[in-house]
CSV table of C-alpha atoms in Angstrom, one decimal:
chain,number,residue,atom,x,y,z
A,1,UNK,CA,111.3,35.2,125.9
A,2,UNK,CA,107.9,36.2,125.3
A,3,UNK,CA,106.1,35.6,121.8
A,4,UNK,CA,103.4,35.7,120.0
A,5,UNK,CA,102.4,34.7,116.6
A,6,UNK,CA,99.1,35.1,114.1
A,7,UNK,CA,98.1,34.0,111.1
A,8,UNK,CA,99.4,35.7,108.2
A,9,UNK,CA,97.3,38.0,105.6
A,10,UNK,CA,96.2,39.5,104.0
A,11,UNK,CA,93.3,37.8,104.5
A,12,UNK,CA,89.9,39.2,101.9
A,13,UNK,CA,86.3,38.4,103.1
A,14,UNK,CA,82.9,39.4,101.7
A,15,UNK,CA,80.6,41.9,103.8
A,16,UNK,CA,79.0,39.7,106.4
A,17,UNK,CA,81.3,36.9,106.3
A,18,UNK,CA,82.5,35.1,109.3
A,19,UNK,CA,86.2,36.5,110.4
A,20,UNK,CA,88.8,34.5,112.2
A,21,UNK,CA,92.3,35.6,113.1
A,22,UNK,CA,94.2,33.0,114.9
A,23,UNK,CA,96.7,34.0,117.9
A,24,UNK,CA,98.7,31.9,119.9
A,25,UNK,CA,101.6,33.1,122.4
A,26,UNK,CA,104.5,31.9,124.0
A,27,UNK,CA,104.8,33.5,128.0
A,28,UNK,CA,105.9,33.3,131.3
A,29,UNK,CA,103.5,33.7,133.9
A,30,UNK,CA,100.2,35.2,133.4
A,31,UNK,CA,100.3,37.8,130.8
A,32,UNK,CA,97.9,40.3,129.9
A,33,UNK,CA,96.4,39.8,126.1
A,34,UNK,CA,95.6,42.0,123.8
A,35,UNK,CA,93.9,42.7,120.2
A,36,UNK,CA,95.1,46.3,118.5
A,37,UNK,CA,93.7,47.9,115.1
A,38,UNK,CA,95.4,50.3,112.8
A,39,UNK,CA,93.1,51.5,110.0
A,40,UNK,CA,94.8,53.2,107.3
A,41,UNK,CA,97.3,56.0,108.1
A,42,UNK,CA,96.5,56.2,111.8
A,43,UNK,CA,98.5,54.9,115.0
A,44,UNK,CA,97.1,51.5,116.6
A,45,UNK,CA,93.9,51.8,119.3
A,46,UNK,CA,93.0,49.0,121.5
A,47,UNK,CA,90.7,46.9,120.4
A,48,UNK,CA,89.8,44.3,123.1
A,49,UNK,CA,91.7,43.1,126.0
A,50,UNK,CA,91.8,39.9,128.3
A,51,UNK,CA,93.7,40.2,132.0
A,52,UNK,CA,93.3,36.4,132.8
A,53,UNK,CA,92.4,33.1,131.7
A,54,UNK,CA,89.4,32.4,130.4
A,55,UNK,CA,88.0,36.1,130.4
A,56,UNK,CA,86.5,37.5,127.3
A,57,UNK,CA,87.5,40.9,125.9
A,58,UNK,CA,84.6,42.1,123.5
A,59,UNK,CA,84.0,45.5,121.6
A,60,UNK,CA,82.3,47.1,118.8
A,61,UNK,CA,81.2,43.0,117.7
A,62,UNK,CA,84.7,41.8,118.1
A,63,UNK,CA,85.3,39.2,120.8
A,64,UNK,CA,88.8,36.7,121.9
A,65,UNK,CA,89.1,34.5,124.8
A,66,UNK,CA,92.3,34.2,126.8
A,67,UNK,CA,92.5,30.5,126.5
A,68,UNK,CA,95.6,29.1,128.6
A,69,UNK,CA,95.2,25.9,128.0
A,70,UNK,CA,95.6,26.7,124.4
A,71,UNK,CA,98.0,29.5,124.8
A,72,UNK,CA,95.3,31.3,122.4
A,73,UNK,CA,93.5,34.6,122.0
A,74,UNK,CA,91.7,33.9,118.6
A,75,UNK,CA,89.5,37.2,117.0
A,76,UNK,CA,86.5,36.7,115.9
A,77,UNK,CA,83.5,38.6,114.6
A,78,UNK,CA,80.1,37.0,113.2
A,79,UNK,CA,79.4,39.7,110.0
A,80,UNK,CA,82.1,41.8,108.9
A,81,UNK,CA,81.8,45.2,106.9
A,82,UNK,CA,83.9,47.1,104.6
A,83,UNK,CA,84.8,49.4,107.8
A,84,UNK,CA,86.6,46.8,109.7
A,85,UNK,CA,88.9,46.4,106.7
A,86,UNK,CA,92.3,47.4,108.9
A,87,UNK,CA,95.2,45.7,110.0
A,88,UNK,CA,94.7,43.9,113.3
A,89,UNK,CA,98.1,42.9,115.9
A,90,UNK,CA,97.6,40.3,118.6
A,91,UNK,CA,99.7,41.1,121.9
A,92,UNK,CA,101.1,40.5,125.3
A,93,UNK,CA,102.2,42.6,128.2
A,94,UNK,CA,103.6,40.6,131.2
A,95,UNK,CA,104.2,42.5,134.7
A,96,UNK,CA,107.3,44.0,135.6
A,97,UNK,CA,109.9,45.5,134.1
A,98,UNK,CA,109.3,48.6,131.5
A,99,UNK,CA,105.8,47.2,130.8
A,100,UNK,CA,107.0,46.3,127.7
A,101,UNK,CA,104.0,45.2,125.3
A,102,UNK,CA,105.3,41.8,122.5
A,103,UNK,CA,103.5,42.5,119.4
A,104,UNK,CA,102.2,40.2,116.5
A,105,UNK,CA,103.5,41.0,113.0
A,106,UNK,CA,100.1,41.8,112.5
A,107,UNK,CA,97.5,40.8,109.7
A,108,UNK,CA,95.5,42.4,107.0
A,109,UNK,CA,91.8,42.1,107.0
A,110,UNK,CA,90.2,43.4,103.7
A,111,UNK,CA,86.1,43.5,103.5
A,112,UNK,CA,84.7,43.6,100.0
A,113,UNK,CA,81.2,44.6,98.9
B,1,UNK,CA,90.3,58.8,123.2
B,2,UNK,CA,93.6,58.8,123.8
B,3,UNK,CA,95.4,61.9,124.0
B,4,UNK,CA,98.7,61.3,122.2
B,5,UNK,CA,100.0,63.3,119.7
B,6,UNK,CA,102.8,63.1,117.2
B,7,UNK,CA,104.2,66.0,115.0
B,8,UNK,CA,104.6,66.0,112.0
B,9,UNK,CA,101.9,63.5,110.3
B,10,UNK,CA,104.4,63.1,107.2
B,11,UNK,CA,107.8,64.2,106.5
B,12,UNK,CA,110.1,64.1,103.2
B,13,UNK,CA,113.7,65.3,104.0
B,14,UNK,CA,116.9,64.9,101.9
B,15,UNK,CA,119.9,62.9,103.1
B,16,UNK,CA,122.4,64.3,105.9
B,17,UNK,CA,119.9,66.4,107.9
B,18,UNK,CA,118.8,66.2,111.5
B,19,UNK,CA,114.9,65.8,112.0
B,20,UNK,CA,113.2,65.6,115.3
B,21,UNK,CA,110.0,63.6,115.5
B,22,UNK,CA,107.9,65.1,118.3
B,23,UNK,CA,105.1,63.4,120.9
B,24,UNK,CA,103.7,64.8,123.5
B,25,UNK,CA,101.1,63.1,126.0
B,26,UNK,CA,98.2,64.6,128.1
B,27,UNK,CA,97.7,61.9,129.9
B,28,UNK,CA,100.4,61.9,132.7
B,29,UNK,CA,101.5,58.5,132.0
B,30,UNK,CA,105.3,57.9,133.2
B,31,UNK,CA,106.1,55.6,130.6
B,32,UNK,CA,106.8,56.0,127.1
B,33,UNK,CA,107.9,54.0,123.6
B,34,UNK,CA,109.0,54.6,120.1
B,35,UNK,CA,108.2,52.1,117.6
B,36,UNK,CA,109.2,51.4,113.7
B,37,UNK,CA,107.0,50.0,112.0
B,38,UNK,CA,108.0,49.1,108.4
B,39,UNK,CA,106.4,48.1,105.2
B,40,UNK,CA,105.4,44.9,106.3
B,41,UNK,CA,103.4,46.1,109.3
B,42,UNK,CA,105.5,44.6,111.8
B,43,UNK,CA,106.4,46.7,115.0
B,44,UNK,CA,110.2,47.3,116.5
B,45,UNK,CA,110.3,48.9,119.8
B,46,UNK,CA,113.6,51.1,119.3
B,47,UNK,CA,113.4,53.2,122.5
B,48,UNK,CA,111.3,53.1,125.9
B,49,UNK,CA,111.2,56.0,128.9
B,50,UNK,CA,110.5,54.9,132.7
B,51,UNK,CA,110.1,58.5,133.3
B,52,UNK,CA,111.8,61.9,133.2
B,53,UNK,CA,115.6,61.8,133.0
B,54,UNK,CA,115.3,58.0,132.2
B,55,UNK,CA,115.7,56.5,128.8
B,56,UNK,CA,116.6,52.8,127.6
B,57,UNK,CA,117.6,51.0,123.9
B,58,UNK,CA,114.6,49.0,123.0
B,59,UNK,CA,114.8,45.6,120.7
B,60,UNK,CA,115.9,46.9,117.6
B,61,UNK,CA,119.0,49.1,117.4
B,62,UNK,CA,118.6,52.4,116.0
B,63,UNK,CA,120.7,55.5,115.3
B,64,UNK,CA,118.2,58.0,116.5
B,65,UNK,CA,118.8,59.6,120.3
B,66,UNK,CA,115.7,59.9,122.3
B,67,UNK,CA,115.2,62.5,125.4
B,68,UNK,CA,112.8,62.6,128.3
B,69,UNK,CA,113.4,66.1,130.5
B,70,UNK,CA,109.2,66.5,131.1
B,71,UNK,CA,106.4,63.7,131.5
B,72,UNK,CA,104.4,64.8,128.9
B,73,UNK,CA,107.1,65.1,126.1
B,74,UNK,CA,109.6,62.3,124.5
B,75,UNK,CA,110.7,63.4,121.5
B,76,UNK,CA,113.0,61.4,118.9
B,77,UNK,CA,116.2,62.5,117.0
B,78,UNK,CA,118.0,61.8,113.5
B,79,UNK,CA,121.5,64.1,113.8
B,80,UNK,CA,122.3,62.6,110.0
B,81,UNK,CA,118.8,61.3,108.0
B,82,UNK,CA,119.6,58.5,106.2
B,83,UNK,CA,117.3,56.4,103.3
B,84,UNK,CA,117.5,53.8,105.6
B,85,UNK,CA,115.5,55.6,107.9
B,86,UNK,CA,112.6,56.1,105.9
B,87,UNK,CA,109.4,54.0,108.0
B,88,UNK,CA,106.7,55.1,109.7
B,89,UNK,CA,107.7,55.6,113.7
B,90,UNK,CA,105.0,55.5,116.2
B,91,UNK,CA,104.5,56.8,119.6
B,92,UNK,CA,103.1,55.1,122.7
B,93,UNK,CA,102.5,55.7,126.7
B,94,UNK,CA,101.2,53.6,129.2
B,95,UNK,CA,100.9,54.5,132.7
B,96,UNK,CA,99.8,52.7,136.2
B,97,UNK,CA,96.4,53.7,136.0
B,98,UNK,CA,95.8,51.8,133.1
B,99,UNK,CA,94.8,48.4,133.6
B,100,UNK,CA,96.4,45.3,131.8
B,101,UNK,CA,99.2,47.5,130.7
B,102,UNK,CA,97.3,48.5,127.4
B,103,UNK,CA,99.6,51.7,125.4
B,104,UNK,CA,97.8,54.1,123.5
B,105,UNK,CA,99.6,55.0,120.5
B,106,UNK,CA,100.1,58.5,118.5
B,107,UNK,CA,99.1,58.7,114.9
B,108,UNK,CA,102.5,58.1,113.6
B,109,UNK,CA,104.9,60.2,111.6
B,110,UNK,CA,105.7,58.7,108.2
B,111,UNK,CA,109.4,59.8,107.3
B,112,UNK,CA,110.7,59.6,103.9
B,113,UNK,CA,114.6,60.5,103.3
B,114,UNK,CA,115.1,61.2,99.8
């Protein structure tokens, strides 16, 4: 079955550091990839998406390309701030069925002054 | 922004009662998922909706009942709250409009059975 796995956290940077968070997946087909953020005591929001290989989902400085060959859809961001401290999930929806959405176990970003 | 919505935010209830955890959805979207997320962060899809009258056991087995009788509304039940049942459960949708599949999630309620 479909799976996806990223690094584990938590993972503490300075403000203005470079951030990394590896994703790689495990699929049939062509799936759909996904980054999500939860910030403390709220629900996840999307963060950036891909639909197909080699497109690049991008938003509010975040960026990942849907790398197939790689089977990859690394997050990164050039200067971080104390605001993007959150927990960020990696995921995958492939077509059919319920639409059901595989989800990464997710990883903790903290930003320090 | 995604107009989801889950009711309560936060609730502490002793053992043996029945709860229900309410979401509701302005966005007509047919489809609809409960998650639990526990301490560790990591999400379990416990229950998924095609659409009204339709309702399926996700991934991870729970003892909460689920209902779907109108679009916008998918509400989850506990007849007997256990400790065991204390997480944070999150609501989601998705519909066909929206592209890549991407749900939009409630703000979770956290539950806490004392």
């Amino acid at each position: 079955g479909d799976s996806v796995t990223q690094m584990e956290g938590p993972v503490t940077l300075s403000e203005e550091a470079f951030l990394t968070i590896n994703c790689t997946y495990t699929a049939t087909g062509y799936p759909s990839l996904f980054w999500y953020v939860q910030y403390p005591g709220e629900g996840l929001q999307l963060l950036l998406k891909a639909t197909k290989a080699d497109d690049k989902g991008s938003n509010k400085g975040f960026e990942a390309t849907y790398r197939k060959e790689t089977t990859s859809f690394h997050l990164e961001k050039g200067s971080v701030q104390v605001s993007d401290s959150a927990v960020y999930f990696c995921a995958l929806a492939n077509s059919g069925g319920y639409q059901k959405v595989t989800f990464g176990t997710g990883t903790k970003l903290q930003v320090i002054p | 922004e995604a107009d989801i919505y889950q009711t309560p935010r936060y609730l502490v209830i002793g053992t043996g009662k029945k709860i229900t955890l309410e979401c509701s959805q302005t966005m007509g979207h047919d489809k609809m998922y409960w998650y639990q997320q526990d301490p560790g962060m990591e999400l379990h899809l416990i229950h998924y909706s095609y659409g009204v009258n339709s309702t399926e056991k996700g991934d991870l087995s729970s003892e909460s009942t689920v209902s779907r009788i109108r679009t916008e509304h998918f509400p989850l039940t506990l007849e007997s709250a256990r400790p065991s049942h204390t997480s944070q459960y999150l609501c989601a949708s998705t519909g066909s409009g929206t592209g890549g599949y991407e749900q939009y999630f409630g703000p979770g309620t956290r539950l806490t059975v004392t």
